[in-house]
Coordinates of C-alpha atoms and ligand atoms in Angstrom, one line a residue:
X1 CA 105.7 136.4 175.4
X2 CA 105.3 139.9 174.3
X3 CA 108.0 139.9 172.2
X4 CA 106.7 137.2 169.9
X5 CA 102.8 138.0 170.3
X6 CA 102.7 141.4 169.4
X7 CA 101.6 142.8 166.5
X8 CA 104.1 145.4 164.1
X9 CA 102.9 148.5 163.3
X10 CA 104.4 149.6 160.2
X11 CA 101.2 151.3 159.0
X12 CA 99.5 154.2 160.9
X13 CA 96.1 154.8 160.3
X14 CA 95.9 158.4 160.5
X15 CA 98.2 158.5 157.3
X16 CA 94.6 157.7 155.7
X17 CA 93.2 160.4 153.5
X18 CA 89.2 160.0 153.9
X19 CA 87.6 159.2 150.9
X20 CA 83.9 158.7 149.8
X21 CA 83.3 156.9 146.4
X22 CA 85.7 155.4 144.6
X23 CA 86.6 153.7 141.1
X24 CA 89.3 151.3 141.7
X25 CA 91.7 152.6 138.3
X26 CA 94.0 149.7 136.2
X27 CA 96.6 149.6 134.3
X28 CA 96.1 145.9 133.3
X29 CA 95.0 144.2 130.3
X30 CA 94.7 146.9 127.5
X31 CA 94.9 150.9 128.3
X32 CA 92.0 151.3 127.1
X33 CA 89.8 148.9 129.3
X34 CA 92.0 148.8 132.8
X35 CA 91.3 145.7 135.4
X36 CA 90.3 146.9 138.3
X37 CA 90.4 144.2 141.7
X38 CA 89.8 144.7 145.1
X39 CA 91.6 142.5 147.7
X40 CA 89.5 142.4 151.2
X41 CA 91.8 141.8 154.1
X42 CA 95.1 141.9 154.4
X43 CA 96.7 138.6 155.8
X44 CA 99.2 136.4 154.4
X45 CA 96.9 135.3 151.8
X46 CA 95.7 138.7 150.8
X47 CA 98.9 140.1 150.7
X48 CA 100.2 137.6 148.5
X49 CA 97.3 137.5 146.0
X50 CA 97.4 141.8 146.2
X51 CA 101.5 141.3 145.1
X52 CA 100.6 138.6 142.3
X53 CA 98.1 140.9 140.7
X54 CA 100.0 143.8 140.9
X55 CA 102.9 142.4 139.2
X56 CA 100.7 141.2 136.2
X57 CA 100.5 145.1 135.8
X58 CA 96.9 145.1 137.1
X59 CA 96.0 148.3 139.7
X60 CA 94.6 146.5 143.5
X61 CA 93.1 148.2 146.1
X62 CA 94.0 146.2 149.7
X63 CA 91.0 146.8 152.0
X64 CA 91.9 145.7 155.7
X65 CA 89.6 146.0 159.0
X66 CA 92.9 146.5 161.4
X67 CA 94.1 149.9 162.1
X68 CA 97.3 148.6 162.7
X69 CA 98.5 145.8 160.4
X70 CA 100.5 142.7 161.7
X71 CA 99.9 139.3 162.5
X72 CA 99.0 137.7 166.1
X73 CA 101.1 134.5 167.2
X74 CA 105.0 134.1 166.5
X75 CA 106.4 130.7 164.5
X76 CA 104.6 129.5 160.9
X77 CA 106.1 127.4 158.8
X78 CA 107.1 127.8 154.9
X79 CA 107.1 124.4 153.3
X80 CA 108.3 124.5 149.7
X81 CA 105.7 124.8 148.1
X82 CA 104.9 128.2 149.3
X83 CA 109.0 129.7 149.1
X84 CA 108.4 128.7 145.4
X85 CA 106.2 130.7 145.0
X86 CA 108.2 133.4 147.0
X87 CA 110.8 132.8 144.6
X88 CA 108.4 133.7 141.9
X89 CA 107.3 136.6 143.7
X90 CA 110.6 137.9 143.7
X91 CA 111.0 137.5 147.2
X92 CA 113.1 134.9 148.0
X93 CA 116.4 136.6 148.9
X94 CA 114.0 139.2 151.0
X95 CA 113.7 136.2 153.8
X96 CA 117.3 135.7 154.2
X97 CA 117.9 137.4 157.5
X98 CA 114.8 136.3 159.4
X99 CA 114.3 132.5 158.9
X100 CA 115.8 129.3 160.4
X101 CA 116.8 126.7 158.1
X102 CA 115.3 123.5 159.2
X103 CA 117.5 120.5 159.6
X104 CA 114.4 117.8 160.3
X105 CA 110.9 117.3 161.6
X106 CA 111.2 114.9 164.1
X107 CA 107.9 113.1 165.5
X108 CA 108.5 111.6 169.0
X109 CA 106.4 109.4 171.6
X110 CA 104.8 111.5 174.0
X111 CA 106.5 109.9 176.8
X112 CA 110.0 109.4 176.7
X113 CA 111.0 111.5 173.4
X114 CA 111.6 108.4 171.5
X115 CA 112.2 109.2 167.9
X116 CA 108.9 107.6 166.0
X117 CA 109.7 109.5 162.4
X118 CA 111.7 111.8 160.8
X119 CA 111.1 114.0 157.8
X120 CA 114.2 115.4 156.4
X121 CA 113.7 118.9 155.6
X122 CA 117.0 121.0 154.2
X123 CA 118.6 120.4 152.3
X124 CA 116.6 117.4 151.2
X125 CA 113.4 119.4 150.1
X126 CA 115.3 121.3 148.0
X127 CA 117.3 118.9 146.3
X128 CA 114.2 117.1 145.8
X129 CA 111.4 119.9 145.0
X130 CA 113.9 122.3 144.0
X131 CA 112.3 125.1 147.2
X132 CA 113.0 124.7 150.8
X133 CA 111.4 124.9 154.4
X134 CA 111.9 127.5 157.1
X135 CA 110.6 128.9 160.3
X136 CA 109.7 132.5 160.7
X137 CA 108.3 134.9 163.1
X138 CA 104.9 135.7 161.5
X139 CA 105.3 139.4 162.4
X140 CA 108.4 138.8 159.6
X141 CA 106.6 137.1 157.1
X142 CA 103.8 139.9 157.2
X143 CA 106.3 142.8 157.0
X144 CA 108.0 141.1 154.2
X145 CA 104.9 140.7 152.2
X146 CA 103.3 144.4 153.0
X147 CA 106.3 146.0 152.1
X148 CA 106.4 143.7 148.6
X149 CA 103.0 145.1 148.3
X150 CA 103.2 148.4 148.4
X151 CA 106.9 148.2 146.3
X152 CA 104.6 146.7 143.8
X153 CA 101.9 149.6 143.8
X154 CA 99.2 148.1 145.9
X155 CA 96.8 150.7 146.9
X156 CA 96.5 149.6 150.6
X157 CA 93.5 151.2 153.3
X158 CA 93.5 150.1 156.7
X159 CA 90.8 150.7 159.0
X160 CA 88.6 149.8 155.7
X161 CA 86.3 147.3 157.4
X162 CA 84.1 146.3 154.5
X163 CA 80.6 145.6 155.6
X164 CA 78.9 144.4 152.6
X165 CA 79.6 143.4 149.1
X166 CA 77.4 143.6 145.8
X167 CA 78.6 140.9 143.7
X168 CA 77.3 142.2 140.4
X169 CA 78.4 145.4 140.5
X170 CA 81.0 143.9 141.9
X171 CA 81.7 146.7 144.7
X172 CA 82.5 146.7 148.3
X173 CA 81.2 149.0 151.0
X174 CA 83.1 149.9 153.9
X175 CA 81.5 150.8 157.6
X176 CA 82.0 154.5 156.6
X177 CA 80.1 154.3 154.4
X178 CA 82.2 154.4 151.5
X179 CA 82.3 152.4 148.4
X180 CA 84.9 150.8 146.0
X181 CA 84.2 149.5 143.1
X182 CA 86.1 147.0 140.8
X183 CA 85.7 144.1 138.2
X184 CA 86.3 141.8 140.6
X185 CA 86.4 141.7 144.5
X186 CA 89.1 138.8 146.4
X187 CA 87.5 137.9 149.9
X188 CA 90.7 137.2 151.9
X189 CA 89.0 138.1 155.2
X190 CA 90.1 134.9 157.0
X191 CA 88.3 132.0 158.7
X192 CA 85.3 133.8 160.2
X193 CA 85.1 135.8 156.9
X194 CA 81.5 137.5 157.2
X195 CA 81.2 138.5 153.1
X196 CA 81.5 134.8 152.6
X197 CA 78.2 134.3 154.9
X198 CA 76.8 137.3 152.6
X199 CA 77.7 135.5 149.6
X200 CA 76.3 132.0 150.6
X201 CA 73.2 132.5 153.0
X202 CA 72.1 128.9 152.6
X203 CA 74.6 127.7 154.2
X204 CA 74.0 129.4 157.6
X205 CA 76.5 129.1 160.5
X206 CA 77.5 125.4 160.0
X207 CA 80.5 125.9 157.6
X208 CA 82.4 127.3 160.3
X209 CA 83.0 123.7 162.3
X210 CA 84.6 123.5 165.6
X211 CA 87.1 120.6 165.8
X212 CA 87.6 118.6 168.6
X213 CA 90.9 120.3 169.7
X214 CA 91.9 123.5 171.2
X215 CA 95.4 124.8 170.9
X216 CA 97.8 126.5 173.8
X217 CA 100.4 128.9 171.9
X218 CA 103.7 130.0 173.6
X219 CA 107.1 131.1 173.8
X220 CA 110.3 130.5 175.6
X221 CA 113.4 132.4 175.8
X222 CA 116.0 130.3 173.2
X223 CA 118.7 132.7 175.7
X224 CA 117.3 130.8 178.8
X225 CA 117.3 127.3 176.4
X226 CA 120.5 128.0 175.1
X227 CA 122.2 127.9 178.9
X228 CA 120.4 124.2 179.6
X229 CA 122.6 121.7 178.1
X230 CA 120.1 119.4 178.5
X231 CA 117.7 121.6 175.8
X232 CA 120.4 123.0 173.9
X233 CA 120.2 120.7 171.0
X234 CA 116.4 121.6 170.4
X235 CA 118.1 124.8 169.3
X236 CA 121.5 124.2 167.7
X237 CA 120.1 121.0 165.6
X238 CA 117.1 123.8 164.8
X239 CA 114.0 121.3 163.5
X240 CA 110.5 121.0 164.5
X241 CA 109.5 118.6 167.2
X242 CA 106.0 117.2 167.4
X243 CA 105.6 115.0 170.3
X244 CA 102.5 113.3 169.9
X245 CA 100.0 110.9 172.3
X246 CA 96.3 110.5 173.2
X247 CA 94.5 113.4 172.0
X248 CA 97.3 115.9 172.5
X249 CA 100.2 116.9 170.6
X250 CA 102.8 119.6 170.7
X251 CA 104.7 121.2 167.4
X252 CA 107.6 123.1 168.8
X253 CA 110.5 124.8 166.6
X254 CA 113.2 128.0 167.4
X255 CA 112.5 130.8 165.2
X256 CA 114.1 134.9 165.0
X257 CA 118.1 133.4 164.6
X258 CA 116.6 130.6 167.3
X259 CA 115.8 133.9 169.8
X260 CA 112.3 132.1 170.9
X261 CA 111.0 128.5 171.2
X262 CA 108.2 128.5 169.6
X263 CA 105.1 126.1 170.7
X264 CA 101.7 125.1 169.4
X265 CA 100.1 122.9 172.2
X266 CA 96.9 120.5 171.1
X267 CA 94.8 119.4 173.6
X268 CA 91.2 118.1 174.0
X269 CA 89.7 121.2 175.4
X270 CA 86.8 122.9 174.9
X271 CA 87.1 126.8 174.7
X272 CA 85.0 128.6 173.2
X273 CA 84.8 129.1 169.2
X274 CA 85.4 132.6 167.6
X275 CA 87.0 133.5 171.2
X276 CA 90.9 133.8 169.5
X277 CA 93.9 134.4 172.0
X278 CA 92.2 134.4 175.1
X279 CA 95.3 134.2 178.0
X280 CA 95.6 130.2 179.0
X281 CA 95.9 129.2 182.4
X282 CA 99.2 128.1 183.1
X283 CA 98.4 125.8 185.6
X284 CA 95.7 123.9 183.6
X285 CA 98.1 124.0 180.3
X286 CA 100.8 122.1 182.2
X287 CA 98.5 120.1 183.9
X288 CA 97.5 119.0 180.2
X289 CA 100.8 117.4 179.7
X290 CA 101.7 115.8 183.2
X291 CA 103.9 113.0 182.6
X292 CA 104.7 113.9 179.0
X293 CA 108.9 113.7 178.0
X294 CA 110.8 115.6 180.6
X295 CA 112.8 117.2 178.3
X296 CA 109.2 118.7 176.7
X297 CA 108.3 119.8 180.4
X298 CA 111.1 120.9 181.6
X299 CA 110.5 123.6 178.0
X300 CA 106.6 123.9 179.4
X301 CA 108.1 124.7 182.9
X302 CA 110.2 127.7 181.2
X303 CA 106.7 129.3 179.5
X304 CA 105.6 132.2 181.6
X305 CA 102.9 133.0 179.6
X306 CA 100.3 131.1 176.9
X307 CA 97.5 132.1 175.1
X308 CA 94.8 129.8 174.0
X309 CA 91.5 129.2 171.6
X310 CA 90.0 126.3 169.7
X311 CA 90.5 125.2 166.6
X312 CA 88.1 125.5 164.0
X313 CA 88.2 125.0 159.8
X314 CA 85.7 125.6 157.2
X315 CA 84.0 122.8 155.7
X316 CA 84.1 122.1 152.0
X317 CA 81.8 124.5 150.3
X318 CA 79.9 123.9 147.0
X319 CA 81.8 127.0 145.9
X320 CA 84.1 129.7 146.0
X321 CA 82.3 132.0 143.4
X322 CA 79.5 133.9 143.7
X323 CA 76.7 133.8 141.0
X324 CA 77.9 136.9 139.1
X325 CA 81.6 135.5 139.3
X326 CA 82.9 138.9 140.3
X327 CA 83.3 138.1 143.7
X328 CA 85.8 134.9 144.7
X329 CA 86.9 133.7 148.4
X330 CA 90.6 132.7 149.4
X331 CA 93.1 131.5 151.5
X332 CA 91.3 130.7 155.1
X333 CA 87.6 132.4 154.4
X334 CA 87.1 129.6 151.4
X335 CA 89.0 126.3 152.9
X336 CA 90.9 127.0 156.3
X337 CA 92.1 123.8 157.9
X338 CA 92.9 122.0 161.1
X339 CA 97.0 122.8 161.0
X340 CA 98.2 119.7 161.3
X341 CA 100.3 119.3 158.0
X342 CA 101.2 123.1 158.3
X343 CA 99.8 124.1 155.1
X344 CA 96.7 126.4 155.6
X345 CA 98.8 129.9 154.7
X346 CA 100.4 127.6 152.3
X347 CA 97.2 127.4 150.5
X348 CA 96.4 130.9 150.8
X349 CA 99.8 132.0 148.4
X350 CA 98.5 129.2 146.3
X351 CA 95.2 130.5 145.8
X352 CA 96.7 133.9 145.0
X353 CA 99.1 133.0 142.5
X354 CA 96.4 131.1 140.3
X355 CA 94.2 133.6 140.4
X356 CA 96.9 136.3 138.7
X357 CA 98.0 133.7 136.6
X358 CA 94.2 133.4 135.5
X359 CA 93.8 137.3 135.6
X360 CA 96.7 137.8 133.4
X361 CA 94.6 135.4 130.9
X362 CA 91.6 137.8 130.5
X363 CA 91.0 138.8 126.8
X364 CA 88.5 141.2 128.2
X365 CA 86.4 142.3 131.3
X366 CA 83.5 139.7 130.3
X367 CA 86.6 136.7 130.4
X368 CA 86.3 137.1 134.7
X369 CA 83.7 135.0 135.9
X370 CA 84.7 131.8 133.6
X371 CA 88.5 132.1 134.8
X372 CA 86.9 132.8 138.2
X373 CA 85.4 129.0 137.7
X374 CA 88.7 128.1 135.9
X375 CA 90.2 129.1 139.6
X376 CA 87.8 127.1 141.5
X377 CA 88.5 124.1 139.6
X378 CA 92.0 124.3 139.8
X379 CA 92.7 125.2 143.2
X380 CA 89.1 123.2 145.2
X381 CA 90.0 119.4 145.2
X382 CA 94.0 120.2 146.4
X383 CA 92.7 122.4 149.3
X384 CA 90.3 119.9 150.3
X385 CA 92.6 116.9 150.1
X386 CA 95.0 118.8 152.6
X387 CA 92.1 120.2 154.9
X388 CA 91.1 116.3 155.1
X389 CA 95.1 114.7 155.2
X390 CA 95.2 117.9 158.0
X391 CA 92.6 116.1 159.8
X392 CA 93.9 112.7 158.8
X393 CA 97.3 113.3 160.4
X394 CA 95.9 114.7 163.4
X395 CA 93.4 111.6 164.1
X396 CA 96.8 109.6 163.4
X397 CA 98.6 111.9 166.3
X398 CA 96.0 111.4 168.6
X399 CA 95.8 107.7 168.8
X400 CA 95.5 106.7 172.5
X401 CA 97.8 104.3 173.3
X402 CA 96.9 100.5 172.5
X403 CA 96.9 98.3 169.4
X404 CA 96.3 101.4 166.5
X405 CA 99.0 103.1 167.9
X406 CA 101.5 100.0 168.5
X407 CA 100.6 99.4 164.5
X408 CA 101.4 103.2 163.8
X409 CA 105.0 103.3 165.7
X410 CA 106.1 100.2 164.0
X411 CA 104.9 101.5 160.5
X412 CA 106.9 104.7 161.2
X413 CA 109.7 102.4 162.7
X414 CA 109.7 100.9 159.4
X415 CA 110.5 103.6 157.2
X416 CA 112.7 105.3 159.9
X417 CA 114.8 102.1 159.5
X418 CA 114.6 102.7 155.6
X419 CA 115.5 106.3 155.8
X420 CA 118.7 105.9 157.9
X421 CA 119.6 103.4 155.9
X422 CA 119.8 106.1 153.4
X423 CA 117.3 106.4 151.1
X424 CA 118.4 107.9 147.7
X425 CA 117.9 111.6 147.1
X426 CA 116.0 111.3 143.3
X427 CA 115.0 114.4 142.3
X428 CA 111.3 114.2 142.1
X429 CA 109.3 117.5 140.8
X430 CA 105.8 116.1 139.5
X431 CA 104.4 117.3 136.7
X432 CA 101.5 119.7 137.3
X433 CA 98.3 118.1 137.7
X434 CA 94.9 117.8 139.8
X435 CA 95.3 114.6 140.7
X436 CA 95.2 114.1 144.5
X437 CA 96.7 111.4 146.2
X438 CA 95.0 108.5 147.7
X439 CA 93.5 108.4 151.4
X440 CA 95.4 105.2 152.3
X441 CA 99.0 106.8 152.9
X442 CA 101.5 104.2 153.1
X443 CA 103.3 106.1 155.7
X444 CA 101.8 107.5 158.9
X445 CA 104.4 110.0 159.4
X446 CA 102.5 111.9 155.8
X447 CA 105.1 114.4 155.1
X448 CA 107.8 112.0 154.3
X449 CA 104.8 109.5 152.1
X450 CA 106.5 108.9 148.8
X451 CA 103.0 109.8 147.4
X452 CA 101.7 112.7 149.2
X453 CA 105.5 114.4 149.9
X454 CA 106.1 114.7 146.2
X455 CA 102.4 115.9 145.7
X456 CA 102.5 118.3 148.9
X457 CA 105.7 120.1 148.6
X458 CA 106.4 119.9 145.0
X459 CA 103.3 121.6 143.8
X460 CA 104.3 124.6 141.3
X461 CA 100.9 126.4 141.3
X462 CA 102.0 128.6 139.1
X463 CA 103.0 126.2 136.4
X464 CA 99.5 124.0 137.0
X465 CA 97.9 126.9 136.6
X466 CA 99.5 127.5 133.3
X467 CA 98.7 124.4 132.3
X468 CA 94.5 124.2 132.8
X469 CA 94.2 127.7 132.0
X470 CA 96.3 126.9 128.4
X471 CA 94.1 123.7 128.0
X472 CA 90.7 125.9 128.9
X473 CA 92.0 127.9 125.6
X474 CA 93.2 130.5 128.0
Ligands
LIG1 P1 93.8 135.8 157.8 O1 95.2 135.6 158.2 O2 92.8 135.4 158.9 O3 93.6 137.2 157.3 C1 92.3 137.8 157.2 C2 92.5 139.3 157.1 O4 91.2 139.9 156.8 C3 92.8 139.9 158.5 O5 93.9 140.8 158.4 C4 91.5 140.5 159.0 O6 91.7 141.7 159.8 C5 90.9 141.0 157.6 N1 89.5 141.2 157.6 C6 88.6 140.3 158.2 N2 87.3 140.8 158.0 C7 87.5 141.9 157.3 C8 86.6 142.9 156.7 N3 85.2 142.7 156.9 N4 87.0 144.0 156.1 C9 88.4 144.1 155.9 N5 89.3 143.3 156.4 C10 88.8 142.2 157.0 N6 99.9 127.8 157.8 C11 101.1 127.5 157.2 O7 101.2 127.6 156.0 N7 102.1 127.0 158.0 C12 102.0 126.9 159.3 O8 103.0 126.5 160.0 C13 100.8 127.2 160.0 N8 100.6 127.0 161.3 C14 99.4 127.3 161.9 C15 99.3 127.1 163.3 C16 98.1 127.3 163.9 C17 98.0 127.0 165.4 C18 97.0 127.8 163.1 C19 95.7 128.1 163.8 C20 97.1 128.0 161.8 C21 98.4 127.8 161.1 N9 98.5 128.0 159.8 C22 99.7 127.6 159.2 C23 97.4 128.5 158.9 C24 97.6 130.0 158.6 O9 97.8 130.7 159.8 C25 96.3 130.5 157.9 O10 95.9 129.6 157.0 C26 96.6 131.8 157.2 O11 97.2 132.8 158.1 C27 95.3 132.4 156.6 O12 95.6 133.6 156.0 P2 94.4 134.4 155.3 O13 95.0 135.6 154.7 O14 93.5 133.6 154.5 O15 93.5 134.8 156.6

């Protein structure tokens, strides 16, 4: 496991030059009146947003707590509608050499492995959507995305903890003491973030909700998989597994040129919340799934080592901007989500790319806190219809066996049957738009719906953003 669990350390913190007050300089907008934002926290959605900005030609200053940056855990998924937006970046050719290309996910019954649903991922999603999916090493994604960053000028401090923000100066202070001001601050500090509790008093501790799962996270040697014939096709046919049964499920896929096996285990425990990656009994994690596909256990049987903490998401709030308007949330601190549809980071690069795209709108300083709004009201009701299809597909995942589920295989039966009879690949790119899609899927398996695929992965939040901010007279 140490190979996938650790965290890079590309950035040293004693290459930090103390500073005391500073004036976070831009070289946005006009010459003569600069815009001037400060990013807080530096995960895949802060990253992203900090690269956005920057290449609108605005100056960003990346504060981030870590003294070592990285990312914890090994696989994450891209679906298209985030390596769009890499594409946009600029990025897209940077990922070459460290994802896998997906073939399928396949959804199979907990017990025997039976196929229940697939959802054909390359190169389907990208003749359809015009992006595809991949697996990658998080560690990867991260290192890709910091050294975009800094290639695009952003001013990054680690070991910058900020402790408090003013929202009308706007400014944030640091636990040195230190303070960096701006015309608008980005809170990207993550699901527990503590600015958005600063921001929001009123609503106390209960937006940060404990689900009703807790997730086991592990690795296996693809080597030692490789050399099993009986597990060798989970790597040479690389897709994502999820077998799913009563209040459990595992998501499994090969990742680093199919090097690791990479596992997210659900299960009904109850560990604590706010405790992350705490080590996971062994034991008690394969006790979990006793009986369970022997092909799945005889992959638990390889793990040597797992970690383990329970999954939590944010509930909708009544906003994401503060009362000046200088201060916004993102990615995970404003809407993170039960992962069930894979999406949450997804979001994040969302989020960030709409908020340059309304950045790059501002006629002047005074233009912020109504495209700050303009953000909200583009990017809100999408992340809330996937934190609630997130929790959707999971309840749908967890059925226990007995008539709901019966009615669920046979659904998915259904449109497997349809799908290998071969479906036609229409191109289907939707136009941009807010709408969300209903919450009576046709299809259980909601990835592969005719109505919430298209909407899911063929979401261009660039060009939606163009769009409203055009229509706002932007
Ligand atoms: P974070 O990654 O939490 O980053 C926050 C950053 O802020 C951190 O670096 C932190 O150190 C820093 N910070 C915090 N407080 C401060 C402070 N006071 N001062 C300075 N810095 C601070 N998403 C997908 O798209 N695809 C997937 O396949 C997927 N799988 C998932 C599987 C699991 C089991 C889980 C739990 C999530 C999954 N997600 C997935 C969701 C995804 O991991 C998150 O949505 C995403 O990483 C959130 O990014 P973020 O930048 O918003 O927050």
């Amino acid at each position: 496991m140490a190979s996938s669990s650790s965290a890079c350390s590309y950035i040293n913190a004693d290459t930090q030059t103390p500073r005391r007050r500073h004036t976070v300089s831009g070289t946005g907008m006009t010459a003569s009146s600069p815009l001037k934002v400060i990013v807080v926290g530096a995960g895949l959605g802060g990253l992203a947003c900090a690269i956005a900005i920057a290449r609108k030609g605005i100056h960003v200053v990346l504060l981030e707590q870590a003294h070592i940056l990285g990312e914890v855990g090994a696989g994450i998924q891209i679906p298209p509608n985030s390596t769009s937006i890499l594409r946009n970046l600029g990025l897209f050719d940077k990922f070459q050499d460290v994802i896998v290309w997906p073939q399928s996910v396949f959804v199979r019954r907990y017990s025997d492995g039976q196929v229940l649903g697939t959802t054909p991922l390359n190169p389907y999603l990208t003749q359809r959507y015009g992006s595809p999916y991949w697996f990658i090493h998080r560690a990867d994604y991260h290192r890709i995305l910091h050294d975009a960053a800094v290639e695009n000028g952003v001013d990054i401090h680690i070991n910058s903890r900020v402790v408090s923000v003013d929202e009308t100066a706007p400014s944030a202070t640091l636990a040195t003491g230190e303070v960096f001001e701006a015309d608008l601050v980005i809170t990207a500090d993550g699901i527990r973030s503590r600015i958005r509790d600063q921001l929001f008093p009123e609503l106390n501790d209960d937006v940060y909700v404990a689900s009703n799962v807790s997730a086991y996270r592990a690795c296996v040697s693809g080597e030692r998989m490789q050399s099993d014939p009986e597990l060798r096709d989970l790597l040479d046919d690389p897709g994502a597994t999820s077998w799913i049964g009563p209040g459990r499920h595992i998501m499994a896929y090969p990742i680093r040129d199919k090097s690791i096996y990479n596992l997210v285990m659900l299960y009904p425990g109850d560990t604590a919340p706010g405790i992350w990656n705490s080590r996971g009994d062994i034991a008690e994690m394969r006790a979990e799934y006793k009986g369970w596909d022997p092909k799945l256990t005889k992959v638990i049987s390889m793990i040597e080592d797992c970690l383990t903490w329970k999954i939590c998401y944010v509930r909708e709030l009544p906003t994401w901007v503060s009362a000046s308007g200088k201060v916004v949330l993102l990615g995970d601190a404003a809407h993170a989500t039960v992962p069930f549809l894979a999406q949450g980071a997804a979001m994040a690069l969302e989020d960030g790319v709409t908020l340059a795209e309304c950045l790059d709108r501002a006629h002047s300083k005074a233009d912020i806190p109504k495209l700050m709004h303009l953000y909200e009201k583009i990017r809100k009701a999408r992340c809330t219809r996937v934190q609630l299809g997130s929790m959707q597909n999971g309840d749908v995942w967890h059925l226990a066996d007995g008539p709901e589920q019966q009615n669920r295989d046979s659904l998915m039966a259904a449109e497997e049957a349809k799908r290998v009879e071969g479906a036609k690949v229409e191109r289907k790119i939707p136009e941009p738009s807010m709408e969300i899609p209903s919450y009576n899927l046709k299809n259980p398996l909601f990835w592969s719906d005719d109505e919430f695929q298209p909407w899911l992965f063929g979401h261009d939040a660039v060009k939606t953003a163009d769009l409203y901010l055009t229509q706002a007279g932007y």
